[in-house]
Amino acid sequence: MCRSPACGASSRPIRASRAICRRCAARATCWRRNERHRNDRRNAGGRRCGRSARGYFSNEEAGVSTLFISDAAGGGAGPGAGSGHVTPPGHPERAERLQAIEAALAVPAFAALIRREAVPADDREVLRCHPAAYLDALRRAVPAEGWAALDADTFVSPGSLGAALRAVGGVNAAVDAVLAGEVRNGFVAMRPPGHHAEATRAMGFCLFGTVAIAAKRALDHHRLRRVAVLDFDVHHGNGTQDLMWDEDRVLFVSSHQMPLYPGSGAVEERGAHGQILNLPLVPGSGGAEMRVAWAGALARVADFAPELILLSAGFDAHRDDPLGGLVWDEGDYAWLTGAIGAVAGSVCGGRVVSSLEGGYDLAALAGSVAAHVRGLMEERG
């Protein structure tokens, strides 16, 4: 049966769902919604449609496997460990964040994670969202030693550009693995984060629009038709909004505290095609307010019927985080992960890639990430 609430073809069976063509998988799970692709129905019998030379996959065959991609480059102890991206002493976006996540996911409960290390993306991936002049300017700004300030909050060190390219490469690799049917979903723990980086401006600790780049890769390289980007960081994803403003193939949803840095994210900001949905939350909002906001937003996501869901997973809405004023807890992140997973299971075969954004209290970050990844590992749909 088709499980999409937007379809209405619930009485029609899916035939041979384990023999879906790689290129057509997202559109071959329901024949009624597949009218535009009806000439490729033969793929359900296991024959190639001609749109891919890489064979076949079934997302069902990926089971409930979850990929975990992290950054082990520049290992050891110290301020640059885990990414080579060094920030000044006392800066909240620091290498210890990744160390806390690695420790939280090193326990037996997460033994089933499929673990990989990130590799750098090449410049062509960055250029999906950022102009070459911006990339060149960043390279010139990187110091030979120490660190250099790009603005009051955003710093680069000799290893920062490499770390940012590995972050792009890590999220792209997770997207590739999920769309190839190797895994059901994935979580990518990298730094620096990305959702504040605009097309020509680094800000808010961010250098490249990592998740936005992954969305463009899914659309232009993998030829998906619709991608949803969901951002639950306490700060508005202004960079993702900037990069996706004119993109009608992407639905961008952001919940965030307002007022708060960077000052954007009003309900009236809807994008050139009405594909942006901002969910501002007043300071002090907790799980109840979050559930109301996201319940309505996820209905919009289901109606959009994305073929892939990308998450900008910020954990700084936690009550203990020093940079925000919301009062979420680990249970709220577990609920939101489950709610997103339920929608993903109904509309895109559970295909979700989650990328770390904020979260600056180490204990709260570790507990919240553990709750989030545990939710990803649970079977949905």
Coordinates of C-alpha atoms in Angstrom, one line a residue:
M1 CA 0.0 0.0 0.0
C2 CA 1.1 3.6 -0.5
R3 CA 1.5 5.1 2.9
S4 CA 1.6 8.7 1.8
P5 CA -1.2 10.8 3.4
A6 CA -1.1 13.1 0.3
C7 CA -1.8 10.2 -2.1
G8 CA -5.1 8.7 -1.4
A9 CA -4.2 5.5 -3.2
S10 CA -4.2 3.4 -0.1
S11 CA -6.0 0.5 -1.6
R12 CA -3.5 -0.1 -4.4
P13 CA -0.6 -2.4 -3.7
I14 CA 3.0 -1.8 -4.3
R15 CA 4.4 -4.5 -6.5
A16 CA 7.9 -5.9 -6.1
S17 CA 9.1 -3.1 -4.0
R18 CA 12.5 -4.7 -3.6
A19 CA 13.3 -4.3 -7.3
I20 CA 13.0 -0.6 -7.7
C21 CA 15.3 1.2 -10.1
R22 CA 17.9 3.4 -8.2
R23 CA 16.9 6.5 -10.2
C24 CA 13.2 6.0 -9.8
A25 CA 12.8 4.7 -6.3
A26 CA 11.3 7.7 -4.7
R27 CA 8.6 7.9 -7.4
A28 CA 7.9 4.2 -7.9
T29 CA 6.5 3.4 -4.5
C30 CA 2.9 4.5 -5.5
W31 CA 1.5 4.1 -8.9
R32 CA -1.2 6.8 -8.6
R33 CA 1.3 9.5 -7.7
N34 CA 3.6 8.1 -10.4
E35 CA 1.5 9.1 -13.4
R36 CA 4.2 11.5 -14.6
H37 CA 6.6 8.5 -14.5
R38 CA 4.3 5.8 -15.6
N39 CA 6.5 4.6 -18.5
D40 CA 8.9 3.4 -15.9
R41 CA 6.5 1.1 -14.1
R42 CA 8.4 -1.8 -15.6
N43 CA 11.2 -1.0 -13.1
A44 CA 9.1 -2.7 -10.4
G45 CA 9.9 -5.9 -12.2
G46 CA 13.6 -5.2 -11.8
R47 CA 14.6 -3.8 -15.2
R48 CA 16.6 -0.6 -15.6
C49 CA 14.7 2.5 -16.8
G50 CA 17.7 4.0 -18.5
R51 CA 18.0 6.9 -16.1
S52 CA 20.8 5.3 -14.1
A53 CA 23.8 3.2 -14.9
R54 CA 24.4 2.2 -11.3
G55 CA 21.8 -0.5 -10.8
Y56 CA 19.0 -0.9 -8.4
F57 CA 18.3 -0.5 -4.8
S58 CA 15.5 -0.8 -2.3
N59 CA 15.3 1.4 0.8
E60 CA 13.6 -1.5 2.5
E61 CA 16.8 -3.5 2.1
A62 CA 18.7 -0.8 4.0
G63 CA 16.6 -1.9 7.0
V64 CA 16.9 0.5 9.8
S65 CA 20.6 1.0 9.5
T66 CA 21.9 4.4 10.6
L67 CA 25.2 5.9 9.3
F68 CA 27.3 8.0 11.6
I69 CA 29.9 10.2 10.0
S70 CA 32.4 12.2 12.1
D71 CA 35.7 14.0 11.7
A72 CA 38.8 12.3 13.2
A73 CA 41.3 14.5 11.4
G74 CA 43.8 16.3 13.6
G75 CA 43.1 13.9 16.4
G76 CA 44.6 14.0 19.9
A77 CA 43.9 16.2 22.8
G78 CA 43.7 20.0 22.7
P79 CA 41.7 22.8 21.1
G80 CA 41.9 21.6 17.5
A81 CA 41.3 17.9 18.1
G82 CA 38.7 16.3 16.0
S83 CA 38.6 18.8 13.1
G84 CA 41.7 21.0 12.8
H85 CA 39.4 24.0 13.3
V86 CA 40.8 26.1 16.2
T87 CA 38.8 28.8 17.9
P88 CA 40.0 31.2 20.6
P89 CA 40.0 30.1 24.2
G90 CA 36.5 30.4 25.7
H91 CA 34.7 30.3 22.3
P92 CA 31.6 28.2 22.6
E93 CA 32.1 26.5 19.2
R94 CA 35.0 24.3 20.2
A95 CA 36.5 20.9 19.4
E96 CA 35.2 19.5 22.7
R97 CA 31.7 19.5 21.2
L98 CA 32.7 16.6 18.9
Q99 CA 34.5 14.8 21.6
A100 CA 31.4 14.9 23.8
I101 CA 29.3 13.5 20.9
E102 CA 31.8 10.7 20.2
A103 CA 31.8 9.7 23.8
A104 CA 28.0 9.7 24.0
L105 CA 27.8 7.4 21.0
A106 CA 30.6 5.1 22.0
V107 CA 28.4 3.1 24.4
P108 CA 26.9 -0.3 23.6
A109 CA 23.5 1.1 22.8
F110 CA 25.0 2.6 19.6
A111 CA 27.1 -0.3 18.6
A112 CA 24.9 -0.9 15.5
L113 CA 25.8 2.5 14.0
I114 CA 27.7 2.3 10.7
R115 CA 30.6 4.5 11.3
R116 CA 32.7 6.4 8.7
E117 CA 35.1 9.2 8.7
A118 CA 34.5 12.3 6.6
V119 CA 36.6 13.1 3.5
P120 CA 36.8 16.6 2.1
A121 CA 34.5 17.8 -0.7
D122 CA 36.1 19.4 -3.7
D123 CA 35.6 23.0 -4.6
R124 CA 32.9 22.1 -7.1
E125 CA 30.5 21.1 -4.3
V126 CA 31.0 24.4 -2.5
L127 CA 30.3 26.2 -5.7
R128 CA 26.8 24.8 -5.8
C129 CA 25.9 27.5 -3.3
H130 CA 28.8 29.9 -3.0
P131 CA 30.6 31.9 -5.7
A132 CA 34.2 31.3 -6.5
A133 CA 35.2 34.8 -5.3
Y134 CA 33.9 33.9 -1.8
L135 CA 35.9 30.7 -1.6
D136 CA 39.0 32.5 -2.8
A137 CA 38.4 35.3 -0.2
L138 CA 38.2 32.6 2.6
R139 CA 41.4 31.0 1.5
R140 CA 43.2 34.4 1.6
A141 CA 41.7 35.0 5.1
V142 CA 43.2 31.8 6.6
P143 CA 46.2 32.6 8.7
A144 CA 49.5 30.7 8.7
E145 CA 49.2 30.2 12.5
G146 CA 46.8 31.1 15.3
W147 CA 43.5 32.4 14.2
A148 CA 41.9 35.3 12.3
A149 CA 38.5 36.9 12.9
L150 CA 36.1 37.1 10.0
D151 CA 33.6 38.9 12.3
A152 CA 33.0 39.2 16.0
D153 CA 32.0 35.6 16.3
T154 CA 33.5 33.7 13.4
F155 CA 37.2 32.7 13.3
V156 CA 39.4 30.7 11.0
S157 CA 42.7 28.9 11.8
P158 CA 45.1 27.1 9.5
G159 CA 42.9 24.0 9.6
S160 CA 39.5 25.6 9.3
L161 CA 39.0 25.5 5.6
G162 CA 39.9 21.8 5.5
A163 CA 37.5 21.2 8.3
A164 CA 34.7 23.0 6.6
L165 CA 35.4 21.1 3.4
R166 CA 35.2 17.8 5.3
A167 CA 31.9 19.0 6.8
V168 CA 30.5 19.4 3.3
G169 CA 32.0 16.1 2.2
G170 CA 30.6 14.3 5.3
V171 CA 27.0 15.5 4.7
N172 CA 27.3 14.8 1.0
A173 CA 28.6 11.3 1.7
A174 CA 25.6 10.6 4.0
V175 CA 23.2 11.9 1.3
D176 CA 24.9 9.6 -1.3
A177 CA 24.7 6.6 1.0
V178 CA 21.1 7.1 1.9
L179 CA 20.0 7.7 -1.7
A180 CA 22.0 4.6 -2.8
G181 CA 20.0 2.5 -0.3
E182 CA 23.1 1.6 1.7
V183 CA 21.6 2.9 4.9
R184 CA 18.2 4.2 5.9
N185 CA 19.3 7.5 7.4
G186 CA 22.4 9.2 8.8
F187 CA 23.8 11.6 11.4
V188 CA 26.9 13.7 10.6
A189 CA 28.8 15.3 13.5
M190 CA 31.2 17.9 12.0
R191 CA 32.4 21.4 12.7
P192 CA 32.3 24.3 11.9
P193 CA 28.5 24.3 11.6
G194 CA 26.9 25.8 8.4
H195 CA 23.4 27.2 8.6
H196 CA 24.3 30.8 9.2
A197 CA 26.7 31.0 6.2
E198 CA 25.2 33.1 3.4
A199 CA 26.2 33.0 -0.2
T200 CA 29.0 35.6 0.2
R201 CA 29.3 36.0 4.0
A202 CA 30.6 33.8 6.8
M203 CA 28.9 34.4 10.1
G204 CA 27.6 32.8 13.2
F205 CA 30.6 30.4 13.5
C206 CA 29.7 29.1 9.9
L207 CA 31.8 29.1 6.7
F208 CA 29.9 27.1 4.2
G209 CA 26.1 26.4 3.9
T210 CA 26.7 22.7 4.5
V211 CA 23.1 21.4 4.4
A212 CA 22.1 23.8 1.6
I213 CA 25.0 22.4 -0.5
A214 CA 23.8 18.9 0.3
A215 CA 20.3 19.8 -0.8
K216 CA 21.6 21.2 -4.1
R217 CA 23.6 18.0 -4.6
A218 CA 20.6 15.8 -4.1
L219 CA 18.6 17.9 -6.6
D220 CA 21.2 18.5 -9.3
H221 CA 23.5 15.4 -9.0
H222 CA 21.0 12.8 -7.9
R223 CA 18.1 14.5 -9.8
L224 CA 15.6 14.5 -7.0
R225 CA 12.6 16.7 -7.6
R226 CA 11.9 17.8 -4.0
V227 CA 14.0 18.1 -0.8
A228 CA 12.9 19.3 2.6
V229 CA 15.4 21.0 4.9
L230 CA 14.2 21.2 8.5
D231 CA 16.2 23.3 11.0
F232 CA 15.5 23.1 14.8
D233 CA 18.5 25.1 16.0
V234 CA 17.7 27.8 18.6
H235 CA 19.0 30.4 16.1
H236 CA 17.3 31.0 12.7
G237 CA 19.0 29.4 9.8
N238 CA 19.5 32.6 7.9
G239 CA 22.2 31.2 5.7
T240 CA 20.1 28.3 4.5
Q241 CA 17.2 30.7 3.9
D242 CA 19.4 33.0 1.9
L243 CA 20.8 30.1 -0.2
M244 CA 17.3 28.5 -0.8
W245 CA 15.3 31.7 -1.2
D246 CA 14.8 31.2 -5.0
E247 CA 14.7 27.4 -5.0
D248 CA 11.2 26.1 -5.5
R249 CA 12.4 22.5 -5.2
V250 CA 13.2 22.9 -1.6
L251 CA 10.9 23.4 1.4
F252 CA 12.8 25.1 4.2
V253 CA 11.3 25.0 7.7
S254 CA 13.1 26.6 10.7
S255 CA 12.0 26.8 14.3
H256 CA 14.0 29.2 16.4
Q257 CA 13.9 31.6 19.3
M258 CA 12.8 35.2 18.4
P259 CA 14.2 37.7 19.2
L260 CA 17.7 36.3 19.0
Y261 CA 20.7 36.3 16.8
P262 CA 20.8 36.7 13.8
G263 CA 17.5 38.7 13.9
S264 CA 15.9 37.1 10.9
G265 CA 13.2 34.4 10.7
A266 CA 9.9 36.2 10.9
V267 CA 6.8 34.5 9.7
E268 CA 6.5 36.9 6.8
E269 CA 9.8 35.7 5.3
R270 CA 8.4 33.1 2.9
G271 CA 10.9 32.9 0.0
A272 CA 10.4 33.7 -3.7
H273 CA 8.0 30.8 -4.1
G274 CA 6.4 30.5 -0.7
Q275 CA 8.6 27.5 0.1
I276 CA 10.0 28.9 3.4
L277 CA 8.2 28.3 6.7
N278 CA 9.5 30.1 9.8
L279 CA 8.3 29.1 13.2
P280 CA 9.5 31.8 15.7
L281 CA 9.3 30.8 19.4
V282 CA 9.3 33.3 22.2
P283 CA 11.9 33.0 24.9
G284 CA 11.0 30.5 27.5
S285 CA 9.1 28.2 25.1
G286 CA 9.4 24.6 25.9
G287 CA 8.3 21.2 24.6
A288 CA 4.6 22.0 24.5
E289 CA 5.1 25.0 22.3
M290 CA 7.6 23.2 20.1
R291 CA 5.2 20.3 19.5
V292 CA 2.4 22.6 18.4
A293 CA 4.6 24.5 16.0
W294 CA 6.2 21.4 14.5
A295 CA 2.9 19.4 14.3
G296 CA 1.6 21.9 11.9
A297 CA 4.9 22.3 10.0
L298 CA 5.2 18.5 9.5
A299 CA 1.8 18.4 7.9
R300 CA 3.1 20.9 5.4
V301 CA 6.2 18.7 4.9
A302 CA 4.0 15.6 4.2
D303 CA 2.0 17.6 1.7
F304 CA 5.2 18.7 0.0
A305 CA 6.2 15.0 -0.3
P306 CA 10.0 15.4 -0.4
E307 CA 12.1 12.6 -1.7
L308 CA 14.7 13.3 1.0
I309 CA 14.7 15.2 4.3
L310 CA 17.7 17.0 5.5
L311 CA 18.0 18.2 9.1
S312 CA 20.0 21.1 10.5
A313 CA 20.2 19.6 13.9
G314 CA 21.0 22.2 16.5
F315 CA 20.8 21.3 20.1
D316 CA 21.1 24.7 21.6
A317 CA 17.4 25.0 22.3
H318 CA 18.1 22.9 25.4
R319 CA 17.3 24.5 28.7
D320 CA 21.0 24.3 29.8
D321 CA 22.5 25.9 26.7
P322 CA 24.3 29.2 27.3
L323 CA 23.4 30.8 23.9
G324 CA 19.7 30.4 23.9
G325 CA 16.6 31.0 26.0
L326 CA 14.3 28.0 25.1
V327 CA 13.7 25.2 27.6
W328 CA 13.7 22.0 25.6
D329 CA 15.1 18.8 27.0
E330 CA 16.3 15.5 25.7
G331 CA 12.7 14.2 25.6
D332 CA 11.7 17.0 23.3
Y333 CA 14.5 16.1 20.8
A334 CA 13.4 12.5 21.0
W335 CA 9.8 13.5 20.2
L336 CA 10.8 15.7 17.3
T337 CA 13.1 13.1 15.8
G338 CA 10.3 10.6 16.0
A339 CA 7.8 12.9 14.5
I340 CA 10.1 13.7 11.6
G341 CA 10.9 10.0 11.2
A342 CA 7.2 9.2 11.0
V343 CA 6.7 11.7 8.1
A344 CA 9.8 10.5 6.4
G345 CA 8.6 6.9 6.6
S346 CA 5.4 7.9 5.0
V347 CA 6.6 10.1 2.1
C348 CA 10.3 9.2 1.3
G349 CA 11.1 5.7 2.6
G350 CA 12.6 7.1 5.8
R351 CA 15.4 8.9 4.0
V352 CA 16.8 11.4 6.5
V353 CA 20.2 13.0 6.8
S354 CA 20.9 15.0 9.9
S355 CA 23.8 17.4 10.3
L356 CA 25.1 18.9 13.5
E357 CA 24.6 22.7 13.9
G358 CA 24.6 24.2 17.4
G359 CA 24.7 23.0 21.0
Y360 CA 27.2 24.4 23.4
D361 CA 26.7 22.9 26.8
L362 CA 28.6 19.7 26.5
A363 CA 26.4 17.6 28.8
A364 CA 23.2 18.8 27.2
L365 CA 24.7 18.3 23.8
A366 CA 25.8 14.8 24.5
G367 CA 22.4 13.8 25.9
S368 CA 20.4 15.5 23.2
V369 CA 22.4 14.0 20.4
A370 CA 22.1 10.5 22.0
A371 CA 18.3 11.0 22.1
H372 CA 18.3 12.2 18.5
V373 CA 20.4 9.3 17.1
R374 CA 18.5 6.8 19.2
G375 CA 15.4 8.0 17.4
L376 CA 17.0 7.8 14.0
M377 CA 18.0 4.2 14.8
E378 CA 14.4 3.2 15.5
E379 CA 12.3 1.7 12.7
R380 CA 9.8 4.2 11.2
G381 CA 6.9 3.9 8.8

